[in-house]
Amino acid sequence: PGHSDRSKLTSPRWQVEYDLAMGRLLAAKVRIDGYNAQLAVVKQGKAFANANSSLWILHQSNTNAAGSALVKMIRDSQMLLGRVIKENPGTPWAEIANRELTQSMGWEWSER
């Protein structure tokens, strides 16, 4: 609900702190919700593609098959973090945003 009030922030410092906090928050929510969605897939009985496989391994990925709501959150997070980097180059805020963007927000299963 507070997203529309971002433009009312008059200080550039408050704006960048808002963008960084919301971008990181959305990224964390996407990772958590995506993780839970992937666990639900396995609990429902995900079948192995290879008959010799007996182990599922969950790892971070750039793909996200958990739904359109999470895809929208990923886009919003990337937009906010990208704005931090673009408008505040060379600052600690930009470095934190860059680190956040280098971590994948999706999950995928591999079998062994």
Short mmCIF file of N, CA and C in Angstrom, two decimals:
data_model
loop_
_atom_site.label_atom_id
_atom_site.label_comp_id
_atom_site.label_asym_id
_atom_site.label_seq_id
_atom_site.Cartn_x
_atom_site.Cartn_y
_atom_site.Cartn_z
N PRO A 1 0.81 -1.22 0.00
CA PRO A 1 0.00 0.00 0.00
C PRO A 1 0.85 1.28 0.00
N GLY A 2 2.04 1.24 0.56
CA GLY A 2 2.86 2.43 0.64
C GLY A 2 3.61 2.76 -0.63
N HIS A 3 3.55 1.87 -1.62
CA HIS A 3 4.32 2.07 -2.84
C HIS A 3 3.95 3.37 -3.55
N SER A 4 2.69 3.73 -3.55
CA SER A 4 2.27 4.95 -4.24
C SER A 4 2.76 6.21 -3.53
N ASP A 5 3.12 6.11 -2.26
CA ASP A 5 3.61 7.26 -1.51
C ASP A 5 5.11 7.50 -1.68
N ARG A 6 5.79 6.64 -2.44
CA ARG A 6 7.23 6.81 -2.62
C ARG A 6 7.55 8.16 -3.22
N SER A 7 6.72 8.63 -4.12
CA SER A 7 6.98 9.92 -4.77
C SER A 7 6.85 11.09 -3.79
N LYS A 8 6.22 10.88 -2.66
CA LYS A 8 6.08 11.94 -1.66
C LYS A 8 7.34 12.11 -0.82
N LEU A 9 8.26 11.14 -0.91
CA LEU A 9 9.51 11.27 -0.18
C LEU A 9 10.35 12.35 -0.85
N THR A 10 10.73 13.36 -0.11
CA THR A 10 11.44 14.49 -0.70
C THR A 10 12.95 14.31 -0.69
N SER A 11 13.46 13.56 0.22
CA SER A 11 14.89 13.37 0.34
C SER A 11 15.36 12.22 -0.55
N PRO A 12 16.38 12.44 -1.37
CA PRO A 12 16.92 11.34 -2.19
C PRO A 12 17.39 10.17 -1.32
N ARG A 13 17.88 10.47 -0.13
CA ARG A 13 18.33 9.42 0.77
C ARG A 13 17.17 8.52 1.19
N TRP A 14 16.02 9.12 1.50
CA TRP A 14 14.85 8.33 1.87
C TRP A 14 14.35 7.52 0.68
N GLN A 15 14.42 8.10 -0.50
CA GLN A 15 13.97 7.39 -1.70
C GLN A 15 14.82 6.15 -1.96
N VAL A 16 16.14 6.30 -1.89
CA VAL A 16 17.01 5.16 -2.16
C VAL A 16 16.86 4.11 -1.05
N GLU A 17 16.69 4.55 0.17
CA GLU A 17 16.51 3.58 1.25
C GLU A 17 15.19 2.83 1.10
N TYR A 18 14.15 3.53 0.65
CA TYR A 18 12.88 2.85 0.38
C TYR A 18 13.05 1.82 -0.73
N ASP A 19 13.66 2.25 -1.84
CA ASP A 19 13.83 1.35 -2.98
C ASP A 19 14.65 0.12 -2.60
N LEU A 20 15.73 0.32 -1.86
CA LEU A 20 16.58 -0.80 -1.45
C LEU A 20 15.84 -1.74 -0.51
N ALA A 21 15.16 -1.16 0.48
CA ALA A 21 14.44 -2.01 1.44
C ALA A 21 13.33 -2.81 0.76
N MET A 22 12.54 -2.15 -0.09
CA MET A 22 11.44 -2.85 -0.76
C MET A 22 11.96 -3.86 -1.77
N GLY A 23 13.02 -3.52 -2.48
CA GLY A 23 13.60 -4.45 -3.44
C GLY A 23 14.11 -5.71 -2.75
N ARG A 24 14.81 -5.54 -1.64
CA ARG A 24 15.33 -6.69 -0.90
C ARG A 24 14.20 -7.50 -0.26
N LEU A 25 13.19 -6.80 0.25
CA LEU A 25 12.05 -7.48 0.85
C LEU A 25 11.31 -8.33 -0.17
N LEU A 26 11.06 -7.78 -1.34
CA LEU A 26 10.39 -8.55 -2.40
C LEU A 26 11.23 -9.74 -2.84
N ALA A 27 12.54 -9.54 -2.95
CA ALA A 27 13.42 -10.65 -3.34
C ALA A 27 13.37 -11.77 -2.31
N ALA A 28 13.40 -11.41 -1.03
CA ALA A 28 13.32 -12.43 0.03
C ALA A 28 11.98 -13.15 -0.01
N LYS A 29 10.91 -12.40 -0.21
CA LYS A 29 9.58 -13.03 -0.27
C LYS A 29 9.47 -13.98 -1.45
N VAL A 30 10.00 -13.58 -2.59
CA VAL A 30 9.98 -14.45 -3.77
C VAL A 30 10.75 -15.73 -3.49
N ARG A 31 11.92 -15.62 -2.89
CA ARG A 31 12.72 -16.81 -2.60
C ARG A 31 12.00 -17.73 -1.63
N ILE A 32 11.39 -17.18 -0.61
CA ILE A 32 10.70 -18.00 0.41
C ILE A 32 9.45 -18.64 -0.18
N ASP A 33 8.62 -17.85 -0.85
CA ASP A 33 7.39 -18.40 -1.42
C ASP A 33 7.69 -19.42 -2.52
N GLY A 34 8.70 -19.14 -3.33
CA GLY A 34 9.10 -20.08 -4.37
C GLY A 34 9.62 -21.39 -3.79
N TYR A 35 10.40 -21.28 -2.73
CA TYR A 35 10.92 -22.46 -2.04
C TYR A 35 9.77 -23.32 -1.51
N ASN A 36 8.81 -22.67 -0.85
CA ASN A 36 7.66 -23.41 -0.32
C ASN A 36 6.84 -24.05 -1.44
N ALA A 37 6.70 -23.34 -2.56
CA ALA A 37 5.96 -23.90 -3.70
C ALA A 37 6.68 -25.12 -4.26
N GLN A 38 7.99 -25.07 -4.32
CA GLN A 38 8.75 -26.22 -4.83
C GLN A 38 8.66 -27.41 -3.88
N LEU A 39 8.65 -27.15 -2.59
CA LEU A 39 8.48 -28.24 -1.63
C LEU A 39 7.10 -28.89 -1.79
N ALA A 40 6.10 -28.07 -2.06
CA ALA A 40 4.75 -28.60 -2.26
C ALA A 40 4.70 -29.50 -3.49
N VAL A 41 5.45 -29.17 -4.52
CA VAL A 41 5.49 -30.00 -5.73
C VAL A 41 6.00 -31.40 -5.39
N VAL A 42 7.06 -31.46 -4.59
CA VAL A 42 7.63 -32.77 -4.23
C VAL A 42 6.69 -33.53 -3.31
N LYS A 43 6.03 -32.83 -2.39
CA LYS A 43 5.10 -33.48 -1.47
C LYS A 43 3.92 -34.11 -2.22
N GLN A 44 3.60 -33.55 -3.38
CA GLN A 44 2.49 -34.08 -4.19
C GLN A 44 2.92 -35.28 -5.02
N GLY A 45 4.19 -35.65 -4.94
CA GLY A 45 4.65 -36.85 -5.62
C GLY A 45 5.29 -36.60 -6.97
N LYS A 46 6.23 -35.72 -7.02
CA LYS A 46 6.95 -35.44 -8.28
C LYS A 46 7.67 -36.71 -8.72
N ALA A 47 7.45 -37.09 -9.95
CA ALA A 47 8.05 -38.32 -10.49
C ALA A 47 9.42 -38.04 -11.09
N PHE A 48 10.31 -38.99 -10.94
CA PHE A 48 11.64 -38.89 -11.55
C PHE A 48 11.53 -39.12 -13.05
N ALA A 49 12.29 -38.35 -13.81
CA ALA A 49 12.33 -38.55 -15.26
C ALA A 49 13.21 -39.74 -15.61
N ASN A 50 14.24 -39.96 -14.80
CA ASN A 50 15.17 -41.07 -15.02
C ASN A 50 14.83 -42.17 -14.00
N ALA A 51 14.63 -43.37 -14.45
CA ALA A 51 14.24 -44.48 -13.56
C ALA A 51 15.33 -44.82 -12.55
N ASN A 52 16.58 -44.49 -12.84
CA ASN A 52 17.68 -44.78 -11.93
C ASN A 52 17.86 -43.72 -10.84
N SER A 53 17.14 -42.63 -10.92
CA SER A 53 17.27 -41.56 -9.93
C SER A 53 16.54 -41.91 -8.65
N SER A 54 17.10 -41.43 -7.54
CA SER A 54 16.45 -41.66 -6.24
C SER A 54 16.55 -40.46 -5.32
N LEU A 55 17.08 -39.34 -5.82
CA LEU A 55 17.31 -38.18 -4.97
C LEU A 55 16.96 -36.89 -5.72
N TRP A 56 16.16 -36.03 -5.06
CA TRP A 56 15.86 -34.72 -5.60
C TRP A 56 16.79 -33.71 -4.95
N ILE A 57 17.33 -32.79 -5.75
CA ILE A 57 18.18 -31.73 -5.23
C ILE A 57 17.57 -30.40 -5.66
N LEU A 58 17.31 -29.55 -4.67
CA LEU A 58 16.73 -28.23 -4.94
C LEU A 58 17.85 -27.20 -4.91
N HIS A 59 17.96 -26.41 -5.98
CA HIS A 59 18.99 -25.38 -6.01
C HIS A 59 18.43 -24.11 -6.63
N GLN A 60 19.09 -22.99 -6.31
CA GLN A 60 18.65 -21.71 -6.84
C GLN A 60 18.84 -21.67 -8.35
N SER A 61 17.93 -20.96 -8.99
CA SER A 61 17.93 -20.90 -10.44
C SER A 61 17.35 -19.57 -10.89
N ASN A 62 17.58 -19.22 -12.11
CA ASN A 62 16.98 -18.01 -12.67
C ASN A 62 15.56 -18.26 -13.17
N THR A 63 15.13 -19.51 -13.17
CA THR A 63 13.77 -19.83 -13.58
C THR A 63 12.86 -19.86 -12.36
N ASN A 64 11.60 -19.55 -12.59
CA ASN A 64 10.64 -19.59 -11.50
C ASN A 64 9.30 -20.05 -12.07
N ALA A 65 8.89 -21.22 -11.69
CA ALA A 65 7.64 -21.78 -12.20
C ALA A 65 6.55 -21.76 -11.14
N ALA A 66 6.65 -20.85 -10.19
CA ALA A 66 5.72 -20.85 -9.07
C ALA A 66 4.49 -19.98 -9.29
N GLY A 67 4.41 -19.28 -10.38
CA GLY A 67 3.20 -18.53 -10.65
C GLY A 67 3.44 -17.08 -11.02
N SER A 68 2.41 -16.47 -11.59
CA SER A 68 2.54 -15.11 -12.10
C SER A 68 2.70 -14.08 -11.00
N ALA A 69 2.17 -14.33 -9.80
CA ALA A 69 2.33 -13.37 -8.70
C ALA A 69 3.80 -13.24 -8.33
N LEU A 70 4.51 -14.37 -8.30
CA LEU A 70 5.94 -14.32 -7.98
C LEU A 70 6.73 -13.68 -9.12
N VAL A 71 6.33 -13.92 -10.34
CA VAL A 71 7.02 -13.30 -11.48
C VAL A 71 6.88 -11.78 -11.40
N LYS A 72 5.71 -11.30 -11.02
CA LYS A 72 5.50 -9.85 -10.86
C LYS A 72 6.38 -9.33 -9.73
N MET A 73 6.47 -10.06 -8.63
CA MET A 73 7.33 -9.61 -7.52
C MET A 73 8.79 -9.58 -7.94
N ILE A 74 9.21 -10.54 -8.75
CA ILE A 74 10.59 -10.55 -9.25
C ILE A 74 10.84 -9.31 -10.08
N ARG A 75 9.93 -9.00 -10.99
CA ARG A 75 10.09 -7.81 -11.84
C ARG A 75 10.13 -6.53 -11.00
N ASP A 76 9.24 -6.44 -10.00
CA ASP A 76 9.21 -5.25 -9.14
C ASP A 76 10.52 -5.13 -8.35
N SER A 77 11.00 -6.24 -7.82
CA SER A 77 12.24 -6.23 -7.07
C SER A 77 13.40 -5.81 -7.96
N GLN A 78 13.49 -6.37 -9.15
CA GLN A 78 14.56 -6.02 -10.08
C GLN A 78 14.48 -4.56 -10.49
N MET A 79 13.27 -4.03 -10.66
CA MET A 79 13.11 -2.63 -11.02
C MET A 79 13.60 -1.72 -9.89
N LEU A 80 13.20 -2.02 -8.66
CA LEU A 80 13.60 -1.19 -7.53
C LEU A 80 15.11 -1.25 -7.30
N LEU A 81 15.66 -2.45 -7.32
CA LEU A 81 17.10 -2.60 -7.12
C LEU A 81 17.90 -2.00 -8.27
N GLY A 82 17.39 -2.14 -9.48
CA GLY A 82 18.04 -1.53 -10.62
C GLY A 82 18.04 -0.01 -10.53
N ARG A 83 16.96 0.55 -10.02
CA ARG A 83 16.89 2.00 -9.85
C ARG A 83 17.91 2.48 -8.82
N VAL A 84 18.09 1.68 -7.76
CA VAL A 84 19.11 2.03 -6.76
C VAL A 84 20.48 2.10 -7.41
N ILE A 85 20.80 1.10 -8.23
CA ILE A 85 22.11 1.05 -8.89
C ILE A 85 22.27 2.21 -9.88
N LYS A 86 21.23 2.46 -10.66
CA LYS A 86 21.30 3.50 -11.69
C LYS A 86 21.40 4.90 -11.10
N GLU A 87 20.62 5.17 -10.05
CA GLU A 87 20.57 6.53 -9.50
C GLU A 87 21.63 6.81 -8.44
N ASN A 88 22.32 5.76 -7.96
CA ASN A 88 23.29 5.94 -6.88
C ASN A 88 24.56 5.14 -7.13
N PRO A 89 25.18 5.30 -8.29
CA PRO A 89 26.37 4.50 -8.59
C PRO A 89 27.51 4.79 -7.61
N GLY A 90 28.25 3.73 -7.29
CA GLY A 90 29.42 3.89 -6.44
C GLY A 90 29.12 4.05 -4.96
N THR A 91 27.88 3.85 -4.56
CA THR A 91 27.52 3.99 -3.15
C THR A 91 27.34 2.61 -2.52
N PRO A 92 27.36 2.55 -1.19
CA PRO A 92 27.07 1.27 -0.54
C PRO A 92 25.69 0.72 -0.89
N TRP A 93 24.73 1.61 -1.12
CA TRP A 93 23.38 1.16 -1.51
C TRP A 93 23.43 0.42 -2.84
N ALA A 94 24.17 0.97 -3.78
CA ALA A 94 24.29 0.32 -5.10
C ALA A 94 24.98 -1.03 -4.98
N GLU A 95 25.99 -1.11 -4.13
CA GLU A 95 26.69 -2.38 -3.93
C GLU A 95 25.76 -3.44 -3.33
N ILE A 96 24.97 -3.05 -2.35
CA ILE A 96 24.02 -3.99 -1.74
C ILE A 96 22.99 -4.43 -2.77
N ALA A 97 22.46 -3.50 -3.54
CA ALA A 97 21.47 -3.83 -4.58
C ALA A 97 22.07 -4.76 -5.62
N ASN A 98 23.30 -4.49 -6.01
CA ASN A 98 23.97 -5.34 -7.00
C ASN A 98 24.15 -6.76 -6.47
N ARG A 99 24.56 -6.88 -5.22
CA ARG A 99 24.71 -8.21 -4.62
C ARG A 99 23.38 -8.95 -4.57
N GLU A 100 22.33 -8.23 -4.26
CA GLU A 100 21.00 -8.85 -4.20
C GLU A 100 20.59 -9.36 -5.58
N LEU A 101 20.88 -8.58 -6.60
CA LEU A 101 20.49 -8.97 -7.96
C LEU A 101 21.33 -10.12 -8.51
N THR A 102 22.53 -10.33 -7.98
CA THR A 102 23.35 -11.43 -8.47
C THR A 102 22.88 -12.77 -7.93
N GLN A 103 22.07 -12.77 -6.88
CA GLN A 103 21.53 -14.02 -6.34
C GLN A 103 20.24 -14.37 -7.07
N SER A 104 20.14 -15.60 -7.49
CA SER A 104 18.93 -16.06 -8.19
C SER A 104 17.73 -16.00 -7.26
N MET A 105 16.58 -15.71 -7.82
CA MET A 105 15.35 -15.63 -7.03
C MET A 105 14.45 -16.84 -7.22
N GLY A 106 14.79 -17.71 -8.15
CA GLY A 106 13.96 -18.88 -8.41
C GLY A 106 14.59 -20.15 -7.91
N TRP A 107 13.88 -21.23 -8.08
CA TRP A 107 14.32 -22.55 -7.62
C TRP A 107 14.00 -23.57 -8.71
N GLU A 108 14.80 -24.62 -8.76
CA GLU A 108 14.49 -25.72 -9.66
C GLU A 108 15.05 -27.02 -9.08
N TRP A 109 14.41 -28.10 -9.44
CA TRP A 109 14.81 -29.42 -8.98
C TRP A 109 15.72 -30.07 -10.01
N SER A 110 16.68 -30.81 -9.51
CA SER A 110 17.45 -31.70 -10.37
C SER A 110 17.43 -33.07 -9.68
N GLU A 111 17.60 -34.07 -10.44
CA GLU A 111 17.55 -35.43 -9.86
C GLU A 111 18.90 -36.11 -10.01
N ARG A 112 19.13 -36.99 -9.08
CA ARG A 112 20.36 -37.78 -9.12
C ARG A 112 20.03 -39.20 -8.74
#
